[in-house]
PDB file of C-alpha atoms and ligand atoms in Angstrom:
ATOM      1  CA  MET A  67      93.570  85.945  87.297  1.00 37.00           C
ATOM      2  CA  THR A  68      92.688  86.024  90.704  1.00 35.00           C
ATOM      3  CA  ASP A  69      92.086  82.049  91.054  1.00 34.00           C
ATOM      4  CA  GLN A  70      90.689  82.413  94.672  1.00 45.00           C
ATOM      5  CA  PRO A  71      89.109  84.162  97.331  1.00 58.00           C
ATOM      6  CA  SER A  72      92.436  86.744  99.087  1.00 93.00           C
ATOM      7  CA  LYS A  73      94.810  85.341  95.963  1.00 97.00           C
ATOM      8  CA  VAL A  74      96.100  86.539  93.501  1.00 98.00           C
ATOM      9  CA  THR A  75      98.405  85.521  90.549  1.00 98.00           C
ATOM     10  CA  PHE A  76     100.550  87.712  87.926  1.00 98.00           C
ATOM     11  CA  PRO A  77     100.733  86.179  84.381  1.00 98.00           C
ATOM     12  CA  ASN A  78     103.623  84.887  85.341  1.00 98.00           C
ATOM     13  CA  GLY A  79     102.067  82.021  86.838  1.00 98.00           C
ATOM     14  CA  ARG A  80     102.672  83.292  90.783  1.00 98.00           C
ATOM     15  CA  THR A  81     100.566  83.198  93.808  1.00 98.00           C
ATOM     16  CA  VAL A  82      99.942  85.713  96.156  1.00 98.00           C
ATOM     17  CA  PRO A  83      97.551  85.994  99.489  1.00 98.00           C
ATOM     18  CA  ALA A  84      95.770  89.734  98.346  1.00 98.00           C
ATOM     19  CA  LEU A  85      97.278  91.201 101.571  1.00 98.00           C
ATOM     20  CA  GLY A  86     101.255  91.907 101.527  1.00 98.00           C
ATOM     21  CA  GLN A  87     103.020  94.515 103.665  1.00 98.00           C
ATOM     22  CA  GLY A  88     104.498  98.273 102.575  1.00 98.00           C
ATOM     23  CA  THR A  89     107.765  98.906 104.250  1.00 98.00           C
ATOM     24  CA  TRP A  90     107.825 103.343 103.039  1.00 98.00           C
ATOM     25  CA  ARG A  91     109.411 105.413 105.674  1.00 97.00           C
ATOM     26  CA  MET A  92     110.582 102.243 107.121  1.00 98.00           C
ATOM     27  CA  GLY A  93     115.149 101.775 107.957  1.00 97.00           C
ATOM     28  CA  GLU A  94     114.844 106.145 108.328  1.00 96.00           C
ATOM     29  CA  ALA A  95     116.961 106.593 110.757  1.00 89.00           C
ATOM     30  CA  GLY A  96     115.304 106.960 114.732  1.00 88.00           C
ATOM     31  CA  ALA A  97     112.912 104.011 113.654  1.00 84.00           C
ATOM     32  CA  ASP A  98     113.370 101.116 115.217  1.00 93.00           C
ATOM     33  CA  ARG A  99     114.577  99.062 112.895  1.00 96.00           C
ATOM     34  CA  ALA A 100     114.228  96.340 114.991  1.00 96.00           C
ATOM     35  CA  ALA A 101     110.909  96.501 115.011  1.00 97.00           C
ATOM     36  CA  GLU A 102     110.016  96.908 112.182  1.00 98.00           C
ATOM     37  CA  ILE A 103     112.044  93.116 110.957  1.00 98.00           C
ATOM     38  CA  ARG A 104     110.262  91.994 113.499  1.00 98.00           C
ATOM     39  CA  SER A 105     106.930  93.145 112.281  1.00 98.00           C
ATOM     40  CA  LEU A 106     107.627  91.520 108.377  1.00 98.00           C
ATOM     41  CA  ASN A 107     108.519  88.510 109.272  1.00 98.00           C
ATOM     42  CA  PHE A 108     105.779  87.707 111.635  1.00 98.00           C
ATOM     43  CA  GLY A 109     103.373  89.033 108.411  1.00 98.00           C
ATOM     44  CA  LEU A 110     105.947  86.145 106.578  1.00 98.00           C
ATOM     45  CA  ASP A 111     104.676  84.099 109.791  1.00 98.00           C
ATOM     46  CA  LEU A 112     101.613  84.695 108.843  1.00 98.00           C
ATOM     47  CA  GLY A 113     101.867  84.088 105.455  1.00 98.00           C
ATOM     48  CA  LEU A 114     102.217  88.183 103.559  1.00 98.00           C
ATOM     49  CA  SER A 115     104.775  86.812 101.162  1.00 98.00           C
ATOM     50  CA  LEU A 116     104.275  89.665  99.068  1.00 98.00           C
ATOM     51  CA  ILE A 117     106.863  92.915 100.677  1.00 99.00           C
ATOM     52  CA  ASP A 118     106.672  95.719  98.314  1.00 99.00           C
ATOM     53  CA  THR A 119     109.674  98.160  99.027  1.00 99.00           C
ATOM     54  CA  ALA A 120     112.014 100.590  96.452  1.00 98.00           C
ATOM     55  CA  GLU A 121     115.515 102.542  96.419  1.00 98.00           C
ATOM     56  CA  MET A 122     113.727 105.813  96.937  1.00 98.00           C
ATOM     57  CA  TYR A 123     112.450 104.510 100.497  1.00 98.00           C
ATOM     58  CA  ALA A 124     115.258 105.864 103.109  1.00 98.00           C
ATOM     59  CA  ASN A 125     117.769 106.247 100.596  1.00 98.00           C
ATOM     60  CA  GLY A 126     118.327 101.978 100.121  1.00 98.00           C
ATOM     61  CA  GLY A 127     117.387 101.416 103.996  1.00 98.00           C
ATOM     62  CA  SER A 128     113.865  99.948 103.641  1.00 98.00           C
ATOM     63  CA  GLU A 129     115.411  97.805 101.117  1.00 98.00           C
ATOM     64  CA  GLU A 130     118.220  96.843 103.257  1.00 98.00           C
ATOM     65  CA  VAL A 131     115.315  96.290 106.248  1.00 98.00           C
ATOM     66  CA  VAL A 132     113.572  93.816 103.869  1.00 98.00           C
ATOM     67  CA  GLY A 133     116.138  92.174 103.049  1.00 98.00           C
ATOM     68  CA  GLU A 134     117.874  91.974 106.938  1.00 98.00           C
ATOM     69  CA  ALA A 135     113.857  89.969 107.612  1.00 98.00           C
ATOM     70  CA  ILE A 136     113.508  87.340 104.906  1.00 98.00           C
ATOM     71  CA  ALA A 137     117.871  86.657 105.031  1.00 98.00           C
ATOM     72  CA  THR A 138     116.754  83.367 106.220  1.00 98.00           C
ATOM     73  CA  ARG A 139     113.448  82.904 104.495  1.00 98.00           C
ATOM     74  CA  ARG A 140     114.484  84.280 100.712  1.00 98.00           C
ATOM     75  CA  ALA A 141     112.130  81.500  99.581  1.00 98.00           C
ATOM     76  CA  GLU A 142     109.209  82.362 101.916  1.00 98.00           C
ATOM     77  CA  ALA A 143     109.232  85.997  99.996  1.00 98.00           C
ATOM     78  CA  PHE A 144     107.607  87.713  97.500  1.00 98.00           C
ATOM     79  CA  LEU A 145     110.068  90.713  96.749  1.00 99.00           C
ATOM     80  CA  VAL A 146     108.937  94.221  94.752  1.00 99.00           C
ATOM     81  CA  SER A 147     111.514  96.827  94.811  1.00 99.00           C
ATOM     82  CA  LYS A 148     111.457  99.758  91.949  1.00 99.00           C
ATOM     83  CA  VAL A 149     113.609 101.760  90.078  1.00 99.00           C
ATOM     84  CA  LEU A 150     113.506 105.857  90.209  1.00 98.00           C
ATOM     85  CA  PRO A 151     112.113 107.427  87.142  1.00 98.00           C
ATOM     86  CA  SER A 152     115.471 109.683  86.746  1.00 98.00           C
ATOM     87  CA  ASN A 153     117.389 105.847  86.946  1.00 98.00           C
ATOM     88  CA  ALA A 154     115.193 105.112  84.888  1.00 98.00           C
ATOM     89  CA  SER A 155     117.095 104.875  81.370  1.00 98.00           C
ATOM     90  CA  ARG A 156     118.883 101.610  79.539  1.00 98.00           C
ATOM     91  CA  ASP A 157     121.838 101.380  81.381  1.00 98.00           C
ATOM     92  CA  LYS A 158     120.958 103.114  84.808  1.00 98.00           C
ATOM     93  CA  THR A 159     117.805 100.157  85.024  1.00 98.00           C
ATOM     94  CA  ILE A 160     120.500  98.303  85.601  1.00 98.00           C
ATOM     95  CA  ARG A 161     122.770  99.846  88.183  1.00 98.00           C
ATOM     96  CA  ALA A 162     119.706 100.040  89.814  1.00 98.00           C
ATOM     97  CA  CYS A 163     118.309  96.600  89.744  1.00 99.00           C
ATOM     98  CA  GLU A 164     122.280  95.543  90.607  1.00 98.00           C
ATOM     99  CA  ASN A 165     121.976  98.150  93.760  1.00 98.00           C
ATOM    100  CA  SER A 166     119.163  96.804  94.569  1.00 99.00           C
ATOM    101  CA  LEU A 167     120.228  93.161  94.751  1.00 99.00           C
ATOM    102  CA  ARG A 168     123.163  93.748  96.802  1.00 98.00           C
ATOM    103  CA  ARG A 169     120.627  95.432  99.192  1.00 98.00           C
ATOM    104  CA  LEU A 170     117.831  93.038  99.697  1.00 98.00           C
ATOM    105  CA  LYS A 171     121.267  90.292  99.683  1.00 98.00           C
ATOM    106  CA  VAL A 172     119.094  88.260  96.920  1.00 98.00           C
ATOM    107  CA  ASP A 173     119.993  86.988  93.290  1.00 98.00           C
ATOM    108  CA  GLN A 174     116.206  88.033  92.506  1.00 98.00           C
ATOM    109  CA  ILE A 175     113.762  91.092  92.838  1.00 99.00           C
ATOM    110  CA  ASP A 176     110.343  88.436  91.898  1.00 99.00           C
ATOM    111  CA  LEU A 177     108.804  91.695  90.271  1.00 99.00           C
ATOM    112  CA  TYR A 178     110.487  94.570  89.927  1.00 99.00           C
ATOM    113  CA  LEU A 179     108.574  98.329  88.698  1.00 99.00           C
ATOM    114  CA  LEU A 180     108.946 101.621  87.753  1.00 99.00           C
ATOM    115  CA  HIS A 181     108.414 103.790  90.893  1.00 98.00           C
ATOM    116  CA  TRP A 182     106.658 107.008  88.212  1.00 98.00           C
ATOM    117  CA  ARG A 183     106.847 108.444  84.785  1.00 97.00           C
ATOM    118  CA  GLY A 184     109.536 110.820  84.684  1.00 97.00           C
ATOM    119  CA  ASN A 185     111.451 111.701  81.933  1.00 97.00           C
ATOM    120  CA  HIS A 186     113.438 108.698  79.869  1.00 98.00           C
ATOM    121  CA  PRO A 187     111.911 106.794  76.940  1.00 98.00           C
ATOM    122  CA  LEU A 188     109.746 104.244  78.379  1.00 98.00           C
ATOM    123  CA  GLU A 189     110.973 101.606  75.954  1.00 98.00           C
ATOM    124  CA  ASP A 190     114.075 102.084  76.988  1.00 98.00           C
ATOM    125  CA  THR A 191     113.107 101.576  80.761  1.00 98.00           C
ATOM    126  CA  VAL A 192     111.705  98.301  78.938  1.00 98.00           C
ATOM    127  CA  ALA A 193     113.994  96.678  77.346  1.00 98.00           C
ATOM    128  CA  ALA A 194     116.320  97.122  80.707  1.00 98.00           C
ATOM    129  CA  PHE A 195     113.638  95.372  82.666  1.00 99.00           C
ATOM    130  CA  GLU A 196     113.392  92.869  79.920  1.00 98.00           C
ATOM    131  CA  GLN A 197     117.435  92.406  79.944  1.00 98.00           C
ATOM    132  CA  LEU A 198     116.997  91.486  83.703  1.00 99.00           C
ATOM    133  CA  LYS A 199     114.478  89.422  82.879  1.00 98.00           C
ATOM    134  CA  THR A 200     116.620  87.377  80.982  1.00 98.00           C
ATOM    135  CA  ASP A 201     120.211  87.603  82.554  1.00 98.00           C
ATOM    136  CA  GLY A 202     117.607  86.156  86.133  1.00 98.00           C
ATOM    137  CA  LYS A 203     117.655  89.885  88.152  1.00 99.00           C
ATOM    138  CA  ILE A 204     114.042  90.188  88.116  1.00 99.00           C
ATOM    139  CA  ALA A 205     110.966  87.589  87.687  1.00 98.00           C
ATOM    140  CA  ALA A 206     109.302  89.851  86.289  1.00 99.00           C
ATOM    141  CA  TRP A 207     107.885  93.504  85.899  1.00 99.00           C
ATOM    142  CA  GLY A 208     105.519  96.485  86.093  1.00 99.00           C
ATOM    143  CA  VAL A 209     104.618 100.186  86.998  1.00 99.00           C
ATOM    144  CA  SER A 210     103.011 102.332  89.182  1.00 99.00           C
ATOM    145  CA  ASN A 211     101.381 105.245  88.956  1.00 98.00           C
ATOM    146  CA  PHE A 212     100.079 105.082  85.849  1.00 98.00           C
ATOM    147  CA  ASP A 213      97.153 106.309  84.437  1.00 98.00           C
ATOM    148  CA  LEU A 214      95.029 104.366  81.944  1.00 98.00           C
ATOM    149  CA  GLU A 215      96.582 106.212  78.612  1.00 98.00           C
ATOM    150  CA  ASP A 216     100.465 105.727  80.162  1.00 98.00           C
ATOM    151  CA  MET A 217      99.050 101.632  80.594  1.00 98.00           C
ATOM    152  CA  GLU A 218      97.907 101.730  75.968  1.00 98.00           C
ATOM    153  CA  GLU A 219     100.852 103.375  75.682  1.00 98.00           C
ATOM    154  CA  LEU A 220     103.179 100.829  76.951  1.00 98.00           C
ATOM    155  CA  ALA A 221     100.914  97.755  75.965  1.00 97.00           C
ATOM    156  CA  ASP A 222     102.230  99.643  72.271  1.00 97.00           C
ATOM    157  CA  LEU A 223     105.477  99.536  73.273  1.00 97.00           C
ATOM    158  CA  PRO A 224     107.441  96.190  72.111  1.00 95.00           C
ATOM    159  CA  ALA A 225     107.604  94.061  75.177  1.00 98.00           C
ATOM    160  CA  GLY A 226     104.936  96.645  76.697  1.00 98.00           C
ATOM    161  CA  GLY A 227     103.195  93.610  76.511  1.00 98.00           C
ATOM    162  CA  ASN A 228     104.748  91.661  79.160  1.00 98.00           C
ATOM    163  CA  VAL A 229     103.830  94.387  81.728  1.00 98.00           C
ATOM    164  CA  ALA A 230     102.903  92.007  85.402  1.00 98.00           C
ATOM    165  CA  THR A 231     100.932  95.533  87.028  1.00 98.00           C
ATOM    166  CA  ASP A 232     100.566  98.216  88.199  1.00 99.00           C
ATOM    167  CA  GLN A 233     100.430  99.942  91.154  1.00 98.00           C
ATOM    168  CA  VAL A 234      98.178 102.910  92.086  1.00 99.00           C
ATOM    169  CA  LEU A 235      96.922 104.027  94.768  1.00 98.00           C
ATOM    170  CA  TYR A 236      93.423 103.150  96.236  1.00 98.00           C
ATOM    171  CA  ASN A 237      91.745 103.131  98.975  1.00 98.00           C
ATOM    172  CA  LEU A 238      87.969 104.266  99.508  1.00 98.00           C
ATOM    173  CA  SER A 239      89.549 107.975 100.154  1.00 98.00           C
ATOM    174  CA  ARG A 240      90.390 107.177  96.468  1.00 98.00           C
ATOM    175  CA  ARG A 241      88.840 105.061  93.673  1.00 98.00           C
ATOM    176  CA  GLY A 242      88.956 107.200  91.108  1.00 98.00           C
ATOM    177  CA  ILE A 243      89.968 103.533  89.447  1.00 98.00           C
ATOM    178  CA  GLU A 244      87.170 102.957  89.082  1.00 98.00           C
ATOM    179  CA  TYR A 245      85.865 103.985  86.949  1.00 98.00           C
ATOM    180  CA  ASP A 246      87.810 103.168  83.811  1.00 98.00           C
ATOM    181  CA  LEU A 247      91.786 101.947  85.446  1.00 98.00           C
ATOM    182  CA  LEU A 248      90.254  98.398  87.532  1.00 98.00           C
ATOM    183  CA  PRO A 249      87.684  97.915  84.668  1.00 98.00           C
ATOM    184  CA  SER A 250      90.175  97.846  81.663  1.00 98.00           C
ATOM    185  CA  ALA A 251      93.332  95.819  84.248  1.00 98.00           C
ATOM    186  CA  ALA A 252      91.026  93.651  85.045  1.00 98.00           C
ATOM    187  CA  GLU A 253      89.670  92.749  81.258  1.00 97.00           C
ATOM    188  CA  ARG A 254      93.629  92.020  80.585  1.00 96.00           C
ATOM    189  CA  SER A 255      94.004  90.170  83.790  1.00 97.00           C
ATOM    190  CA  LEU A 256      96.228  92.645  84.769  1.00 98.00           C
ATOM    191  CA  PRO A 257      97.046  92.065  88.967  1.00 98.00           C
ATOM    192  CA  ILE A 258      96.401  96.382  90.893  1.00 98.00           C
ATOM    193  CA  MET A 259      98.030  96.660  93.955  1.00 99.00           C
ATOM    194  CA  ALA A 260      97.177  99.228  95.941  1.00 98.00           C
ATOM    195  CA  TYR A 261      99.333 101.414  97.970  1.00 98.00           C
ATOM    196  CA  SER A 262      98.488 103.899 101.073  1.00 98.00           C
ATOM    197  CA  PRO A 263      95.720 101.520 100.928  1.00 98.00           C
ATOM    198  CA  LEU A 264      94.549 103.137 105.016  1.00 98.00           C
ATOM    199  CA  ASP A 265      94.897 106.927 103.412  1.00 98.00           C
ATOM    200  CA  GLU A 266      98.454 106.586 105.383  1.00 98.00           C
ATOM    201  CA  GLY A 267      96.252 105.965 108.187  1.00 98.00           C
ATOM    202  CA  ARG A 268      93.799 108.889 107.182  1.00 98.00           C
ATOM    203  CA  LEU A 269      90.703 106.843 106.239  1.00 98.00           C
ATOM    204  CA  LEU A 270      90.796 104.983 110.307  1.00 97.00           C
ATOM    205  CA  SER A 271      88.763 108.379 112.221  1.00 97.00           C
ATOM    206  CA  HIS A 272      86.066 107.893 109.578  1.00 98.00           C
ATOM    207  CA  PRO A 273      82.692 107.454 111.544  1.00 98.00           C
ATOM    208  CA  THR A 274      81.118 105.108 109.093  1.00 98.00           C
ATOM    209  CA  LEU A 275      84.316 102.417 109.386  1.00 98.00           C
ATOM    210  CA  ALA A 276      83.693 102.932 113.054  1.00 98.00           C
ATOM    211  CA  THR A 277      80.063 101.430 112.758  1.00 98.00           C
ATOM    212  CA  ILE A 278      80.768  99.384 110.065  1.00 98.00           C
ATOM    213  CA  GLY A 279      83.506  97.648 112.206  1.00 98.00           C
ATOM    214  CA  ASP A 280      81.286  97.495 115.346  1.00 98.00           C
ATOM    215  CA  GLU A 281      79.046  95.608 113.366  1.00 98.00           C
ATOM    216  CA  LEU A 282      81.385  93.288 112.537  1.00 98.00           C
ATOM    217  CA  GLY A 283      83.658  92.936 114.803  1.00 98.00           C
ATOM    218  CA  ALA A 284      86.524  94.540 113.661  1.00 98.00           C
ATOM    219  CA  THR A 285      88.666  98.155 113.369  1.00 98.00           C
ATOM    220  CA  PRO A 286      88.546 100.381 110.960  1.00 98.00           C
ATOM    221  CA  ALA A 287      91.789  99.757 109.958  1.00 98.00           C
ATOM    222  CA  GLN A 288      89.769  96.246 108.663  1.00 98.00           C
ATOM    223  CA  VAL A 289      86.957  97.192 107.259  1.00 98.00           C
ATOM    224  CA  ALA A 290      89.817  99.630 104.892  1.00 98.00           C
ATOM    225  CA  LEU A 291      91.412  96.282 103.442  1.00 98.00           C
ATOM    226  CA  ALA A 292      88.250  94.154 103.810  1.00 98.00           C
ATOM    227  CA  PHE A 293      87.199  96.780 100.964  1.00 98.00           C
ATOM    228  CA  VAL A 294      90.181  96.996  98.714  1.00 98.00           C
ATOM    229  CA  LEU A 295      90.285  93.173  99.437  1.00 98.00           C
ATOM    230  CA  SER A 296      87.455  92.817  97.899  1.00 97.00           C
ATOM    231  CA  ARG A 297      87.808  93.252  94.877  1.00 97.00           C
ATOM    232  CA  PRO A 298      88.757  90.515  92.755  1.00 97.00           C
ATOM    233  CA  GLY A 299      93.033  90.890  90.877  1.00 98.00           C
ATOM    234  CA  VAL A 300      94.185  93.103  93.639  1.00 98.00           C
ATOM    235  CA  ILE A 301      96.273  93.241  96.167  1.00 98.00           C
ATOM    236  CA  ALA A 302      96.419  95.797  99.196  1.00 98.00           C
ATOM    237  CA  ILE A 303     100.096  96.757 100.736  1.00 98.00           C
ATOM    238  CA  PRO A 304      99.330  98.237 103.939  1.00 98.00           C
ATOM    239  CA  LYS A 305     102.443  99.360 106.161  1.00 98.00           C
ATOM    240  CA  THR A 306     103.110  99.416 109.514  1.00 98.00           C
ATOM    241  CA  GLY A 307     105.954  98.081 111.658  1.00 96.00           C
ATOM    242  CA  SER A 308     104.201  96.730 114.653  1.00 96.00           C
ATOM    243  CA  ARG A 309     103.786  93.921 114.717  1.00 97.00           C
ATOM    244  CA  ASP A 310     100.030  93.947 116.024  1.00 98.00           C
ATOM    245  CA  ARG A 311      99.030  96.127 113.734  1.00 98.00           C
ATOM    246  CA  VAL A 312     100.033  92.987 111.485  1.00 98.00           C
ATOM    247  CA  LYS A 313      97.594  90.320 112.960  1.00 98.00           C
ATOM    248  CA  GLU A 314      95.157  93.059 113.112  1.00 98.00           C
ATOM    249  CA  ASN A 315      95.411  93.521 109.079  1.00 98.00           C
ATOM    250  CA  HIS A 316      95.560  89.764 108.429  1.00 98.00           C
ATOM    251  CA  ALA A 317      93.171  89.025 109.826  1.00 97.00           C
ATOM    252  CA  ALA A 318      90.572  91.454 107.500  1.00 98.00           C
ATOM    253  CA  LEU A 319      91.814  88.413 104.530  1.00 97.00           C
ATOM    254  CA  SER A 320      88.858  86.835 106.353  1.00 95.00           C
ATOM    255  CA  LEU A 321      86.426  89.809 106.643  1.00 97.00           C
ATOM    256  CA  THR A 322      84.143  89.796 104.596  1.00 95.00           C
ATOM    257  CA  LEU A 323      81.550  93.389 103.815  1.00 97.00           C
ATOM    258  CA  THR A 324      77.933  92.287 102.988  1.00 97.00           C
ATOM    259  CA  PRO A 325      76.046  94.131 100.486  1.00 98.00           C
ATOM    260  CA  ALA A 326      74.433  96.544 102.626  1.00 98.00           C
ATOM    261  CA  HIS A 327      78.612  96.932 104.302  1.00 98.00           C
ATOM    262  CA  HIS A 328      78.976  98.757 100.253  1.00 98.00           C
ATOM    263  CA  ALA A 329      76.070  99.811 100.098  1.00 98.00           C
ATOM    264  CA  ALA A 330      76.757 101.914 103.149  1.00 98.00           C
ATOM    265  CA  LEU A 331      80.668 102.891 101.882  1.00 98.00           C
ATOM    266  CA  ASP A 332      79.656 104.028  98.511  1.00 98.00           C
ATOM    267  CA  ALA A 333      77.121 106.381 100.600  1.00 98.00           C
ATOM    268  CA  ALA A 334      80.412 107.760 102.538  1.00 98.00           C
ATOM    269  CA  PHE A 335      82.451 107.316  99.684  1.00 98.00           C
ATOM    270  CA  PRO A 336      80.828 107.992  96.279  1.00 98.00           C
ATOM    271  CA  PRO A 337      83.123 105.548  93.531  1.00 98.00           C
ATOM    272  CA  PRO A 338      83.619 107.477  90.985  1.00 98.00           C
ATOM    273  CA  THR A 339      80.764 108.524  88.258  1.00 98.00           C
ATOM    274  CA  THR A 340      83.377 110.366  85.631  1.00 98.00           C
ATOM    275  CA  LYS A 341      87.274 109.978  84.982  1.00 97.00           C
ATOM    276  CA  ARG A 342      89.103 111.315  87.833  1.00 96.00           C
ATOM    277  CA  PRO A 343      92.919 111.251  86.460  1.00 96.00           C
ATOM    278  CA  LEU A 344      94.671 109.427  88.672  1.00 98.00           C
ATOM    279  CA  GLU A 345      95.903 111.097  92.474  1.00 97.00           C
ATOM    280  CA  MET A 346      99.899 110.030  93.408  1.00 96.00           C
ATOM    281  CA  ILE A 347     100.894 110.787  97.202  1.00 94.00           C
TER     282      ILE A 347
HETATM  283  P1  LIG B 600      99.252 103.574 104.567  1.00 55.38           P
HETATM  284  O1  LIG B 600      99.418 101.411 104.343  1.00 55.38           O
HETATM  285  O2  LIG B 600      97.641 103.426 103.327  1.00 55.38           O
HETATM  286  O3  LIG B 600      99.153 103.597 105.927  1.00 55.38           O
HETATM  287  C1  LIG B 600     100.310 103.310 106.880  1.00 55.38           C
HETATM  288  C2  LIG B 600      99.983 103.958 107.479  1.00 55.38           C
HETATM  289  O4  LIG B 600      98.846 103.020 108.840  1.00 55.38           O
HETATM  290  C3  LIG B 600     101.721 104.308 109.356  1.00 55.38           C
HETATM  291  O5  LIG B 600     101.186 105.065 109.733  1.00 55.38           O
HETATM  292  C4  LIG B 600     100.602 103.171 110.021  1.00 55.38           C
HETATM  293  O6  LIG B 600     101.563 102.885 111.298  1.00 55.38           O
HETATM  294  C5  LIG B 600      99.445 103.445 110.151  1.00 55.38           C
HETATM  295  N1  LIG B 600      98.678 101.070 110.162  1.00 55.38           N
HETATM  296  C6  LIG B 600      99.010 100.554 109.719  1.00 55.38           C
HETATM  297  N2  LIG B 600      97.909  99.197 110.259  1.00 55.38           N
HETATM  298  C7  LIG B 600      97.158 100.072 111.399  1.00 55.38           C
HETATM  299  C8  LIG B 600      96.196  99.037 111.683  1.00 55.38           C
HETATM  300  N3  LIG B 600      96.007  98.020 112.248  1.00 55.38           N
HETATM  301  N4  LIG B 600      96.447 100.419 112.847  1.00 55.38           N
HETATM  302  C9  LIG B 600      96.025 101.837 113.167  1.00 55.38           C
HETATM  303  N5  LIG B 600      97.050 102.424 111.861  1.00 55.38           N
HETATM  304  C10 LIG B 600      98.118 101.462 111.146  1.00 55.38           C
HETATM  305  O7  LIG B 600     100.370 104.292 103.675  1.00 55.38           O
HETATM  306  P2  LIG B 600     101.746 103.884 103.242  1.00 55.38           P
HETATM  307  O8  LIG B 600     102.013 102.884 104.277  1.00 55.38           O
HETATM  308  O9  LIG B 600     101.740 105.034 102.237  1.00 55.38           O
HETATM  309  O10 LIG B 600     101.413 102.583 102.672  1.00 55.38           O
HETATM  310  C11 LIG B 600     101.625 101.569 102.343  1.00 55.38           C
HETATM  311  C12 LIG B 600     102.712 101.063 101.219  1.00 55.38           C
HETATM  312  O11 LIG B 600     102.503 101.600  99.399  1.00 55.38           O
HETATM  313  C13 LIG B 600     104.235 101.317 101.356  1.00 55.38           C
HETATM  314  O12 LIG B 600     105.133 100.708 102.258  1.00 55.38           O
HETATM  315  C14 LIG B 600     104.662 101.233 100.613  1.00 55.38           C
HETATM  316  O13 LIG B 600     105.461  99.910 100.015  1.00 55.38           O
HETATM  317  C15 LIG B 600     103.966 100.962  99.118  1.00 55.38           C
HETATM  318  N6  LIG B 600     103.822 102.648  98.709  1.00 55.38           N
HETATM  319  C16 LIG B 600     103.857 102.877  96.696  1.00 55.38           C
HETATM  320  C17 LIG B 600     103.538 103.547  96.434  1.00 55.38           C
HETATM  321  C18 LIG B 600     104.376 104.320  94.963  1.00 55.38           C
HETATM  322  O14 LIG B 600     104.473 105.321  94.532  1.00 55.38           O
HETATM  323  N7  LIG B 600     104.426 103.321  94.428  1.00 55.38           N
HETATM  324  C19 LIG B 600     104.156 105.433  96.988  1.00 55.38           C
HETATM  325  C20 LIG B 600     102.799 105.678  98.775  1.00 55.38           C
HETATM  326  C21 LIG B 600     102.813 102.966  99.790  1.00 55.38           C
HETATM  327  P3  LIG B 600     102.508 102.317 112.459  1.00 55.38           P
HETATM  328  O15 LIG B 600     103.268 101.686 110.859  1.00 55.38           O
HETATM  329  O16 LIG B 600     103.269 102.889 113.465  1.00 55.38           O
HETATM  330  O17 LIG B 600     101.400 101.041 112.198  1.00 55.38           O
END
C-alpha cells in the first residue's frame, strides 16, 4: 500500500502523493473560476497529482473547472470523480460516468467512486463499475462514506474485492475510523482517502494546533494535515482556491510530528476507544 513515506499506491499499482487536491465548491456561481484553475495548476506544478471532484459539486461545474485546469497536462493528473447514489443503477452509472468524462474532457477517469450508499443495489453499481473498467472509461473504482459493515458487505459481492479505496471524513476532530475502518483497510492494503482534513476550516483556530505549529514553525493547517498524513495508506485531499494555501498545504508533506506532538494531539482530540458510527459531511 504505502511503499514510501508520503506516497500511497492503489491496488492497480498507481502511486500518488499522499496529499491531493479537493474541489468541492469550485465552479459555483460567483466563485473565482480563474483563481481555482490557477490553484489546481499550481498544485500540479508541485506534484499534487490527485484531484478529487464529483458530479454533485456545482452540478458538474467543479468537473468543468478541473477539466479546464488539466486540459494541457492530463498525464500529470490522477482524476477522482463520483457518481451520485440516485444515479447509481446499472444503466445510469454508465451514463453518469460518460457525462463526467465529457465535462472533464478526458477519455478515462483514474478512480470513480460511489459518493455514498443509496437505494440502488450495490451489486448493480459494482457491475456498472466493472463494465466501465472493461470499456476503459475508468481505470479503477471505489466507494465513499462506507462504514466497516458496508465494506464487509461489498467484499462479499461478485467483484466487490476490486474496490480501490473508501473516501471518508477523517481529521483530528473526526477520528472514529481509527477504531475499526482504518485498521481493517490497512490489513487489506486498501488506501483510505481522508476528506475534509481541515474539518472545513474549523480546526484552524484550535489552540493545540497553534502551539504545535509555533514549535515547528508551521501553521495550524499544516499541523492538521501532517496528522492525517502521518497515517500510512491515507491520502488527504484539502480544498483551497488559493495558490498561497496550496503552497502552505503542500509543505505539510515534509512536516514530521514527534511522539510528543502526537501525545498532545491525542490529549486534545482523544482517539476512539469504542465504535463510533462513521460521520459524514
Ligand atoms: P477541507 O479541505 O477540510 O477545508 C476546506 C476549507 O479550508 C476551505 O474553506 C478552504 O478555503 C480552507 N483552507 C484550505 N487550506 C487552508 C489553509 N492552508 N489555511 C486556511 N484555510 C484553508 O474541507 P472540504 O472542502 O469539505 O474537503 C476537502 C475535499 O474533500 C472536498 O473539496 C471534496 O473534494 C472532498 N469531500 C468529499 C466528500 C464525500 O462525501 N466524499 C465530502 C466532503 C468533501 P479556501 O478555498 O478559501 O482556501
